[in-house]
mmCIF file with all atom_site columns, C-alpha atoms in Angstrom:
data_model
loop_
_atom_site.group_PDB
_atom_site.id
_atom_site.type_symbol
_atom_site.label_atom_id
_atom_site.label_alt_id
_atom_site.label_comp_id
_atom_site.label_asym_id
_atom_site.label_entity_id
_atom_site.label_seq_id
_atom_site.pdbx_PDB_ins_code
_atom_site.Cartn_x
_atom_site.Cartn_y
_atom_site.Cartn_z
_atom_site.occupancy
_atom_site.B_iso_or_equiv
_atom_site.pdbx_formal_charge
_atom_site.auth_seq_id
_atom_site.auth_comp_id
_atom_site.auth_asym_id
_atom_site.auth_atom_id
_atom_site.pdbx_PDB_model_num
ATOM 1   C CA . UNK C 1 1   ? 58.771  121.403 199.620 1.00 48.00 ? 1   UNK C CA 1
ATOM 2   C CA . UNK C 1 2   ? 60.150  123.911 197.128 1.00 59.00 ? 2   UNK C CA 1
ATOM 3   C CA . UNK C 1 3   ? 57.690  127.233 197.097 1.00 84.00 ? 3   UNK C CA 1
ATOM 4   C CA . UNK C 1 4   ? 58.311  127.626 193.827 1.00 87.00 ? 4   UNK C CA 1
ATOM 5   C CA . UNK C 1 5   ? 57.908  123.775 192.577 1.00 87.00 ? 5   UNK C CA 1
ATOM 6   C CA . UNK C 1 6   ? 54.815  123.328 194.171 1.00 88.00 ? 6   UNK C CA 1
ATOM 7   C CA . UNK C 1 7   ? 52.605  125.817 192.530 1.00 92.00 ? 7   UNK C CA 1
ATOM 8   C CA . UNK C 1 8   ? 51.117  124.631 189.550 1.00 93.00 ? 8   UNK C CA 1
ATOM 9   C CA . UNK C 1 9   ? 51.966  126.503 185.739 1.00 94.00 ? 9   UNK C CA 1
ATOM 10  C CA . UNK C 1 10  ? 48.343  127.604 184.375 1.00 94.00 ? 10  UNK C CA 1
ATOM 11  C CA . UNK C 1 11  ? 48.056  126.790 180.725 1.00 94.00 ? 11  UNK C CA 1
ATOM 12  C CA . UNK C 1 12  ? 46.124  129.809 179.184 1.00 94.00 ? 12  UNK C CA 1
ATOM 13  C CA . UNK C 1 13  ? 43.322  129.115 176.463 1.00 93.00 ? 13  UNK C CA 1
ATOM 14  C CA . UNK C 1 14  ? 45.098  128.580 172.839 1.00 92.00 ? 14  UNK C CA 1
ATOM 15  C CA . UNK C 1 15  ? 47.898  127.035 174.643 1.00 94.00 ? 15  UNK C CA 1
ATOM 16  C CA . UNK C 1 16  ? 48.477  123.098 173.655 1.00 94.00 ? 16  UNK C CA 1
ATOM 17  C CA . UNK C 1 17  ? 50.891  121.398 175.977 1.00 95.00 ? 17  UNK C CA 1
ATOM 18  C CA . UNK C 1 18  ? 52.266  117.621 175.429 1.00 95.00 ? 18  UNK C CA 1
ATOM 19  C CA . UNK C 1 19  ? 53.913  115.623 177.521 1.00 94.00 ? 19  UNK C CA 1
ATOM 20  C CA . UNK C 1 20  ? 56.406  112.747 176.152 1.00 93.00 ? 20  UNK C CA 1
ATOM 21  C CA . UNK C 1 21  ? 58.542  111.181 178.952 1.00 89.00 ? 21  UNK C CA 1
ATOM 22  C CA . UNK C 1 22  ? 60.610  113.973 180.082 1.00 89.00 ? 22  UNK C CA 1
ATOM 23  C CA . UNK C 1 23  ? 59.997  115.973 176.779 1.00 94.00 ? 23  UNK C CA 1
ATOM 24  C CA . UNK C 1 24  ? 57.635  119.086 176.873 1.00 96.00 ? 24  UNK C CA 1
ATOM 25  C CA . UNK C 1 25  ? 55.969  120.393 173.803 1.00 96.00 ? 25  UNK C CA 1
ATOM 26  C CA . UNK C 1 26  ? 54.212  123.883 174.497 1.00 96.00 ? 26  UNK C CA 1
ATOM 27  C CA . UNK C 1 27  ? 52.327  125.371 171.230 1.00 96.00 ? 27  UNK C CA 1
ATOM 28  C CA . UNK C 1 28  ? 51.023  128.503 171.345 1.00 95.00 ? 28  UNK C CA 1
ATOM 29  C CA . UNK C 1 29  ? 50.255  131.873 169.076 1.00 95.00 ? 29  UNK C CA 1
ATOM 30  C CA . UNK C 1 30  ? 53.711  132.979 169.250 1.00 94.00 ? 30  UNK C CA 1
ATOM 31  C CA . UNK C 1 31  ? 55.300  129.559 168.203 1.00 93.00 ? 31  UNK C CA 1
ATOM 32  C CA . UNK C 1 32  ? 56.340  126.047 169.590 1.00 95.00 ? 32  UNK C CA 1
ATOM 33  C CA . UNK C 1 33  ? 59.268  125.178 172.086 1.00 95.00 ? 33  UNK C CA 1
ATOM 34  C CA . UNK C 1 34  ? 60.436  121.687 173.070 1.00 96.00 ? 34  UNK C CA 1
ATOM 35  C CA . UNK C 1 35  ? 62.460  121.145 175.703 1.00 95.00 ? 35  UNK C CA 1
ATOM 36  C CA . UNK C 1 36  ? 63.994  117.898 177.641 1.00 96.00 ? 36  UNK C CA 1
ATOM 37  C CA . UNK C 1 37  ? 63.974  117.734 181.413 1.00 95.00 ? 37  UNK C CA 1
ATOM 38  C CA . UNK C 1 38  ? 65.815  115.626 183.892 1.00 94.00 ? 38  UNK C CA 1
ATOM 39  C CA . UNK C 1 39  ? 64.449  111.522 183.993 1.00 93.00 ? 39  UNK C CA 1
ATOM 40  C CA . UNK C 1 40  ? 63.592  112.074 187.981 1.00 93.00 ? 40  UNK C CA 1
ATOM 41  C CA . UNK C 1 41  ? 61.212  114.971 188.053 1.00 93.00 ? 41  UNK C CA 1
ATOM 42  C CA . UNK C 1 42  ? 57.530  114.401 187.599 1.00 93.00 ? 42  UNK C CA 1
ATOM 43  C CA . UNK C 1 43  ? 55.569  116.190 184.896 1.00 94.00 ? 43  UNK C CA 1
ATOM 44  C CA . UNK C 1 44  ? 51.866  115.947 185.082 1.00 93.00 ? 44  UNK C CA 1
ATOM 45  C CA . UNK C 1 45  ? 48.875  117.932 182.802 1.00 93.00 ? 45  UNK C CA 1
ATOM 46  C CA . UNK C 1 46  ? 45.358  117.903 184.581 1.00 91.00 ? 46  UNK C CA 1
ATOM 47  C CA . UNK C 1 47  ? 42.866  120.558 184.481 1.00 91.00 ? 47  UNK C CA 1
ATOM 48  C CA . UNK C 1 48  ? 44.606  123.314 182.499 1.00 90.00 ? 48  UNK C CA 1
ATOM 49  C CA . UNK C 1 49  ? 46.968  122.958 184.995 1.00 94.00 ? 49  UNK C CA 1
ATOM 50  C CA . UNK C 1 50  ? 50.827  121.575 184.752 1.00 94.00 ? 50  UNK C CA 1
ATOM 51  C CA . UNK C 1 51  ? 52.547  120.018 188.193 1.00 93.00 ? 51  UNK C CA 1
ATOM 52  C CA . UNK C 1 52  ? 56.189  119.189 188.783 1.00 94.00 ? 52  UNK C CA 1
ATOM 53  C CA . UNK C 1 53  ? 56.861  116.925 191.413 1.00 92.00 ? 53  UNK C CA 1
ATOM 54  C CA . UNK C 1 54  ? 60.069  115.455 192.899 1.00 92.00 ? 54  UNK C CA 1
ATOM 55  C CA . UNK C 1 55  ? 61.020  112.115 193.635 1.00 92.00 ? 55  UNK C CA 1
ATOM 56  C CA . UNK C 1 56  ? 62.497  112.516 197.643 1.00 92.00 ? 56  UNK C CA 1
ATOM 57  C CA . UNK C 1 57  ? 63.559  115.511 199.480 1.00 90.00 ? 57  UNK C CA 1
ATOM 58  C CA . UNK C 1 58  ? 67.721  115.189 199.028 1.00 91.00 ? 58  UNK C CA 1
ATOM 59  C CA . UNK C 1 59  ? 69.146  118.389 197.979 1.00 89.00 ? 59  UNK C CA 1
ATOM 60  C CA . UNK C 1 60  ? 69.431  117.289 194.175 1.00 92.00 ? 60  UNK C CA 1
ATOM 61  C CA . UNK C 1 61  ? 65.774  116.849 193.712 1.00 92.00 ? 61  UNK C CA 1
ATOM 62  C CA . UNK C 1 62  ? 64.425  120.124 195.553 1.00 91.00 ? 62  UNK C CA 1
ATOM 63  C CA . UNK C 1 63  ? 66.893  122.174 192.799 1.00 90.00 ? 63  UNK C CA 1
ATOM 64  C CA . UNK C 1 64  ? 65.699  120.356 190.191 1.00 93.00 ? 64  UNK C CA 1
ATOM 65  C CA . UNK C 1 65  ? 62.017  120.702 191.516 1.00 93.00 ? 65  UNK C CA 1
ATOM 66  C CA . UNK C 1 66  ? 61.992  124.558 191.264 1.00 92.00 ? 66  UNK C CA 1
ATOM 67  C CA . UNK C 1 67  ? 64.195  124.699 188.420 1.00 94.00 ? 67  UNK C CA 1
ATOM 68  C CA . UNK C 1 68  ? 61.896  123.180 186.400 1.00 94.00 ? 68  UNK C CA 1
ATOM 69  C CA . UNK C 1 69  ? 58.513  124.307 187.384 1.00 94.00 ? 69  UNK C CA 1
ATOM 70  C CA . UNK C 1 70  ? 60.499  128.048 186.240 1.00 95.00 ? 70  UNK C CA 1
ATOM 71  C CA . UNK C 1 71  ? 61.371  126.099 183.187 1.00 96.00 ? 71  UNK C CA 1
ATOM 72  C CA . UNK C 1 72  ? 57.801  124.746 182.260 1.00 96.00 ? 72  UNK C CA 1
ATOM 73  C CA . UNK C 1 73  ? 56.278  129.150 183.372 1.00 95.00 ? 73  UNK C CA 1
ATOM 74  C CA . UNK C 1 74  ? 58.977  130.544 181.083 1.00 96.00 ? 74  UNK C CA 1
ATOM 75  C CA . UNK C 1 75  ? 57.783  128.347 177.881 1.00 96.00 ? 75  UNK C CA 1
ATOM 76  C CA . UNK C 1 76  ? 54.333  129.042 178.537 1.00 96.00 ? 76  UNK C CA 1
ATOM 77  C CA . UNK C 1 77  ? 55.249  132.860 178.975 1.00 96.00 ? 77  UNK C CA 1
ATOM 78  C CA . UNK C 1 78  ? 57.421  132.937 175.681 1.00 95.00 ? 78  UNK C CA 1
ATOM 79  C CA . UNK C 1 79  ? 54.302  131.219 173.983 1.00 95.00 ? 79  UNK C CA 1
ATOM 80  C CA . UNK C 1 80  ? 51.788  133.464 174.579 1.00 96.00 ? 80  UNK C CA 1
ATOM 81  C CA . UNK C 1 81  ? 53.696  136.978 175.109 1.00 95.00 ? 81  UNK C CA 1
ATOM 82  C CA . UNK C 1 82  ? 57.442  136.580 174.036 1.00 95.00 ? 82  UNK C CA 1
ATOM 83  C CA . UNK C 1 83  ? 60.183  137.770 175.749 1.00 97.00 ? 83  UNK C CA 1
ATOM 84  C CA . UNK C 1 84  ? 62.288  141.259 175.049 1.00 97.00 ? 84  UNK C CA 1
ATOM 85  C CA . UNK C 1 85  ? 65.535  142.306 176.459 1.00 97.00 ? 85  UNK C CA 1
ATOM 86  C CA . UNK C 1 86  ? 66.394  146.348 175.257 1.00 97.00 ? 86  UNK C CA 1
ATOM 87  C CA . UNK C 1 87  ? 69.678  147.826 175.002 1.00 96.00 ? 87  UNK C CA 1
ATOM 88  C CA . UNK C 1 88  ? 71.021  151.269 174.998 1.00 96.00 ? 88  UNK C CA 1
ATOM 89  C CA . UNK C 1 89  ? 74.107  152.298 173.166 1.00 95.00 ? 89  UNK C CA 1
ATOM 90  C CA . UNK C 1 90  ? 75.672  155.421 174.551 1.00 91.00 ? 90  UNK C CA 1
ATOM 91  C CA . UNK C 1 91  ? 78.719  156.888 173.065 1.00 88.00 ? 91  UNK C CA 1
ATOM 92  C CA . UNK C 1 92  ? 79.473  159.992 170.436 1.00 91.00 ? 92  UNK C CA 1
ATOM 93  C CA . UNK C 1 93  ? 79.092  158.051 167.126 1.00 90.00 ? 93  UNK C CA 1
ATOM 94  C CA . UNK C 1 94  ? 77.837  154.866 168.311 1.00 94.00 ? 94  UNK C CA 1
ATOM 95  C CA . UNK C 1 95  ? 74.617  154.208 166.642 1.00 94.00 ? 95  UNK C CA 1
ATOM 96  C CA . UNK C 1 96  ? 72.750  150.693 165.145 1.00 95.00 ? 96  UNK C CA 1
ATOM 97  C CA . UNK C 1 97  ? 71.151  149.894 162.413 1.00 95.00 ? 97  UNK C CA 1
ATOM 98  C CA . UNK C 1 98  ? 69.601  147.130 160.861 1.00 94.00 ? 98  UNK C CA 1
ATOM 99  C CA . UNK C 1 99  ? 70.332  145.551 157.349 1.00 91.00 ? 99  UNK C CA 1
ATOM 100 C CA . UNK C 1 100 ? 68.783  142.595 155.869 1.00 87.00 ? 100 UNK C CA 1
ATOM 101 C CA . UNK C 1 101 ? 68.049  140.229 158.863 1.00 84.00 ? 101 UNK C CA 1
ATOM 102 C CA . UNK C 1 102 ? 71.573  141.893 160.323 1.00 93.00 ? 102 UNK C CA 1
ATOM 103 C CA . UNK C 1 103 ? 72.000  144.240 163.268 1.00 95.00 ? 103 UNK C CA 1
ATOM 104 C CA . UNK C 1 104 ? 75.109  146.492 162.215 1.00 95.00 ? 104 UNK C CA 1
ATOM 105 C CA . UNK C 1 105 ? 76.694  148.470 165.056 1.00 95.00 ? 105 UNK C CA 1
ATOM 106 C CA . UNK C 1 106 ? 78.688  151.155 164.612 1.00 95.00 ? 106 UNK C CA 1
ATOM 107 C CA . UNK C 1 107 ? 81.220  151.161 167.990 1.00 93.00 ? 107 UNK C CA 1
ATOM 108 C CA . UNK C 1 108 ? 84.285  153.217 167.068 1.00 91.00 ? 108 UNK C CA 1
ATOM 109 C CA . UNK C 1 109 ? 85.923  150.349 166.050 1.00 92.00 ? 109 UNK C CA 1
ATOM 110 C CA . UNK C 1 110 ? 87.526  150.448 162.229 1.00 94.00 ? 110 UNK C CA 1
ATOM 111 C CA . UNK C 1 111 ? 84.863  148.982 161.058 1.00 94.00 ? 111 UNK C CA 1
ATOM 112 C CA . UNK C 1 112 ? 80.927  148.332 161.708 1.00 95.00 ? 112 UNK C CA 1
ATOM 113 C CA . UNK C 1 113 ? 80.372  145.131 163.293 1.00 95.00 ? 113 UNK C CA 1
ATOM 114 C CA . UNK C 1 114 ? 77.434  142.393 161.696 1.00 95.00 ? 114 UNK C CA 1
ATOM 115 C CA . UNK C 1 115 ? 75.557  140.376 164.100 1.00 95.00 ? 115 UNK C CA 1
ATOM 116 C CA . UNK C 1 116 ? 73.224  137.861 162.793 1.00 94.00 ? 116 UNK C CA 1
ATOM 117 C CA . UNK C 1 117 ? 70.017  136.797 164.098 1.00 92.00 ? 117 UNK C CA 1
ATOM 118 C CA . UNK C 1 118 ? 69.497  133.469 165.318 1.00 92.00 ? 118 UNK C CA 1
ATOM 119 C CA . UNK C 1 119 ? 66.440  131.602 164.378 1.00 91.00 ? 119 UNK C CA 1
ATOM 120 C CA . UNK C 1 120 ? 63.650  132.495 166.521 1.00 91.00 ? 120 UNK C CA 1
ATOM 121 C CA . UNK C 1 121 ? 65.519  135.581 166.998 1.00 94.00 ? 121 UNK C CA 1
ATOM 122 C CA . UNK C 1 122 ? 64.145  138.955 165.662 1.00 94.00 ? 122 UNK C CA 1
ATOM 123 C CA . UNK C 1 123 ? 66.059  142.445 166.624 1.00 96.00 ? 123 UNK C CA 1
ATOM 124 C CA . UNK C 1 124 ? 64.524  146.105 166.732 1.00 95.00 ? 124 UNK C CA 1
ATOM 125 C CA . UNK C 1 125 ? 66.205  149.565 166.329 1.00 95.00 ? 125 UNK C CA 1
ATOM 126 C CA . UNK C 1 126 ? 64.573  152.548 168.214 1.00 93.00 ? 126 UNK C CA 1
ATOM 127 C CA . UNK C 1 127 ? 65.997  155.828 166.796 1.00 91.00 ? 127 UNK C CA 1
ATOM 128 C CA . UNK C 1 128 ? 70.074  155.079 166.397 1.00 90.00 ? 128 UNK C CA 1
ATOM 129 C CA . UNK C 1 129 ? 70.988  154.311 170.538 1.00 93.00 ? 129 UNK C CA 1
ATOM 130 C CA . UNK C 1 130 ? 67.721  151.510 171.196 1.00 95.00 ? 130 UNK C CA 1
ATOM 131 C CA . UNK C 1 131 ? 68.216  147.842 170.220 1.00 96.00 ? 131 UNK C CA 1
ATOM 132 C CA . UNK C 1 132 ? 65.194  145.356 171.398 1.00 96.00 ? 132 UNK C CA 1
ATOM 133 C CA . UNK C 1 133 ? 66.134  141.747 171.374 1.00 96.00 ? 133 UNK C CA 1
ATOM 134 C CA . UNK C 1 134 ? 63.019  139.519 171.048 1.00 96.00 ? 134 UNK C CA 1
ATOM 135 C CA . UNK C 1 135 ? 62.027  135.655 170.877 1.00 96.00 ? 135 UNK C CA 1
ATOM 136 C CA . UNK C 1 136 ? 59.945  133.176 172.563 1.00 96.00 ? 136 UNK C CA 1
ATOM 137 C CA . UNK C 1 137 ? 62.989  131.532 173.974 1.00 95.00 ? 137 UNK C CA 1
ATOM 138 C CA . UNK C 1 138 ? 63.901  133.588 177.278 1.00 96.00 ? 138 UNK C CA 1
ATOM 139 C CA . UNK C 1 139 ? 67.566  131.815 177.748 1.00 95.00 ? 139 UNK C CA 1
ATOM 140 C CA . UNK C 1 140 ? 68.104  132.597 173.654 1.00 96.00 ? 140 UNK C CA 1
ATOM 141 C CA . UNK C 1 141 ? 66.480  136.063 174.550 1.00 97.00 ? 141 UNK C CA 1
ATOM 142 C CA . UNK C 1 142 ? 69.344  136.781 177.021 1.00 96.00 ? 142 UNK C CA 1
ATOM 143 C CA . UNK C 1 143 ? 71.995  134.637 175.545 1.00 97.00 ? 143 UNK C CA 1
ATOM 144 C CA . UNK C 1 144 ? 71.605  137.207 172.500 1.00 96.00 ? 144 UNK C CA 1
ATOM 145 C CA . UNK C 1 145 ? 71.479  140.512 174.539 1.00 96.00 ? 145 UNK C CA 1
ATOM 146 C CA . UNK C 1 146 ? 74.601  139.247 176.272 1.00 96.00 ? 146 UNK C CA 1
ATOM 147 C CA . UNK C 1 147 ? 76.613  138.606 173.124 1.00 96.00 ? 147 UNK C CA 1
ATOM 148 C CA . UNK C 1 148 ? 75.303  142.219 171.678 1.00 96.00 ? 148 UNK C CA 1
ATOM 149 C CA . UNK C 1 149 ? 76.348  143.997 175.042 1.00 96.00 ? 149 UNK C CA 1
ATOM 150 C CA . UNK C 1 150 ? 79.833  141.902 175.078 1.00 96.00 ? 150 UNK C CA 1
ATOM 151 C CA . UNK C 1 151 ? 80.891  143.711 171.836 1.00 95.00 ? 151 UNK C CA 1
ATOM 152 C CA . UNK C 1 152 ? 81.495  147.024 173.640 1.00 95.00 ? 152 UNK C CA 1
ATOM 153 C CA . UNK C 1 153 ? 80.625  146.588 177.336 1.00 94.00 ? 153 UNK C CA 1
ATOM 154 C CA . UNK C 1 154 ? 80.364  150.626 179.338 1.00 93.00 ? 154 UNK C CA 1
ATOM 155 C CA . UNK C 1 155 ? 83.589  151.659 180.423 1.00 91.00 ? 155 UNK C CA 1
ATOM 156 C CA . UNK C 1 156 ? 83.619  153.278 183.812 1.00 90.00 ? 156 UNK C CA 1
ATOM 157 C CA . UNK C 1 157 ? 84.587  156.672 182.911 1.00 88.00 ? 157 UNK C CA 1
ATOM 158 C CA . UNK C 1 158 ? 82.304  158.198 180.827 1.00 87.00 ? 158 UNK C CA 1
ATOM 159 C CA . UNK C 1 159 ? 79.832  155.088 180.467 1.00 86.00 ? 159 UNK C CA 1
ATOM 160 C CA . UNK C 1 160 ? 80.190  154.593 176.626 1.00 93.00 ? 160 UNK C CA 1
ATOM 161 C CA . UNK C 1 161 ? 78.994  151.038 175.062 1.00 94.00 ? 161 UNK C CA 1
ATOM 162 C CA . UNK C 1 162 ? 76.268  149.235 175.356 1.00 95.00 ? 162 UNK C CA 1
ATOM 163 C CA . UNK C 1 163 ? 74.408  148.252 178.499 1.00 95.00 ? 163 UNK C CA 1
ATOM 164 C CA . UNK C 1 164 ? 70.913  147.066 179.256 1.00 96.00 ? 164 UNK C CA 1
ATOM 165 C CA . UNK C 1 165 ? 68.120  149.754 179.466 1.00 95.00 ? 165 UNK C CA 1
ATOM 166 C CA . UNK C 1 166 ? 67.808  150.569 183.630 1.00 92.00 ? 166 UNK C CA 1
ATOM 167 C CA . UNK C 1 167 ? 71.056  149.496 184.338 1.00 90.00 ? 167 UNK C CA 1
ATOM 168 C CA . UNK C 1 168 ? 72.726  151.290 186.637 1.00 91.00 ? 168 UNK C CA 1
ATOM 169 C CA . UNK C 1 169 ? 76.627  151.886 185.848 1.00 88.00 ? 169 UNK C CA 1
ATOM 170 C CA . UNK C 1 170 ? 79.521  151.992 187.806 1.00 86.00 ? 170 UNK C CA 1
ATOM 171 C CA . UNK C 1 171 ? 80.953  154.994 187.325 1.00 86.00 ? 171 UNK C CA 1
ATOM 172 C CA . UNK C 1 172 ? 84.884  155.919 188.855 1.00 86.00 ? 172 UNK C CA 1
ATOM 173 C CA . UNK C 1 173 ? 86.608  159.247 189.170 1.00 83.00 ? 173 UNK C CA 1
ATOM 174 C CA . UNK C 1 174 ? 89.241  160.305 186.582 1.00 79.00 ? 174 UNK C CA 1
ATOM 175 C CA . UNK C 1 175 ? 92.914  161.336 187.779 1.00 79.00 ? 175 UNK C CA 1
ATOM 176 C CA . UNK C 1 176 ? 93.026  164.035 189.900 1.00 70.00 ? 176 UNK C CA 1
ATOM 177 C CA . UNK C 1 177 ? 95.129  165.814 188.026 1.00 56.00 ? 177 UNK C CA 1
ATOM 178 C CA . UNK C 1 178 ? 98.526  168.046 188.729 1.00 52.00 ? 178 UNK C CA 1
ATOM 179 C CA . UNK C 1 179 ? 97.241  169.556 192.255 1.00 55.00 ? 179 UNK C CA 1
ATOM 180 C CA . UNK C 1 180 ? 100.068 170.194 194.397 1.00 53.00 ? 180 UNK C CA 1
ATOM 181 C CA . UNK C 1 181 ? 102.830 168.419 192.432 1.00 52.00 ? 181 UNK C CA 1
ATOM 182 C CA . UNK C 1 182 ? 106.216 169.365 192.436 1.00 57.00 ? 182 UNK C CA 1
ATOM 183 C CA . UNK C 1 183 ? 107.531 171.688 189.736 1.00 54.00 ? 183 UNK C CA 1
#
């Protein structure tokens, strides 16, 4: 069996889970998620307690069985504490902002680029260089910080854009220069 599938997802007090079919409902403090899960897989509530089991061993089944016990901990997680993804924007003029519901960067492009927020979505700005992404939803969580970080990935170079705080950069050599060349 699947070490991961097996272990049951503890529903904290002031947690409400519901179980339709394949549908999950988790309510929490934070906010409510729904999410559908594949026919075959078992969902069970007992005891504060939320089991996944699988249907037979074949290969299918014991992806699916981990994949969504992780599922069923991350919706529980996003309920009670939320999720956060931060940024950092490096770069001589590169600085964010927010304006309205709006996170405006400023990339050294010729003009500032708008990103909305998504519902369930909220952004913070630390100083001018920090952006915090932050939602119950951990794939919309990431999906977000992706898109933000796809506007002006770090070059190689010198390491200006954006990339995610504790990342560590690839950084290459410039040219070498005219040592030894011919005159």
């Amino acid at each position: 069996m699947s070490r991961i599938g097996r272990m049951p997802v503890i529903v904290p007090m002031g947690v409400a889970v519901e179980i339709t079919g394949n549908q999950v409902t988790v309510k929490g403090p934070k906010g409510v998620i729904t999410k559908s899960f594949h026919p075959e897989m078992s969902i069970t509530l007992a005891e504060g307690q939320v089991r996944v089991t699988r249907p037979s061993d074949e290969g299918f089944h014991r992806s699916l069985h981990g994949l969504t016990r992780s599922l069923l901990a991350n919706m529980v997680q996003g309920v009670t504490k939320g999720f956060q993804k931060d940024l950092e924007i490096g770069g001589v003029g590169y600085r964010a902002q927010l304006s309205g519901g709006k996170l405006v960067l400023a990339l050294g492009y010729s003009h500032p680029v708008e990103i909305a927020s998504p519902s369930g979505i909220s952004f913070a700005v630390e100083g001018q260089n920090r952006v915090s992404v932050m939602g119950i939803d951990k794939e919309l969580v990431g999906e977000v910080a992706a898109k933000i970080r796809q506007v002006r990935p770090p070059e190689p170079y010198k390491g200006k854009g954006i990339h995610y705080v504790g990342e560590r950069l690839r950084h290459k050599a410039g040219k070498a220069g005219k040592v030894g060349a011919k005159k």
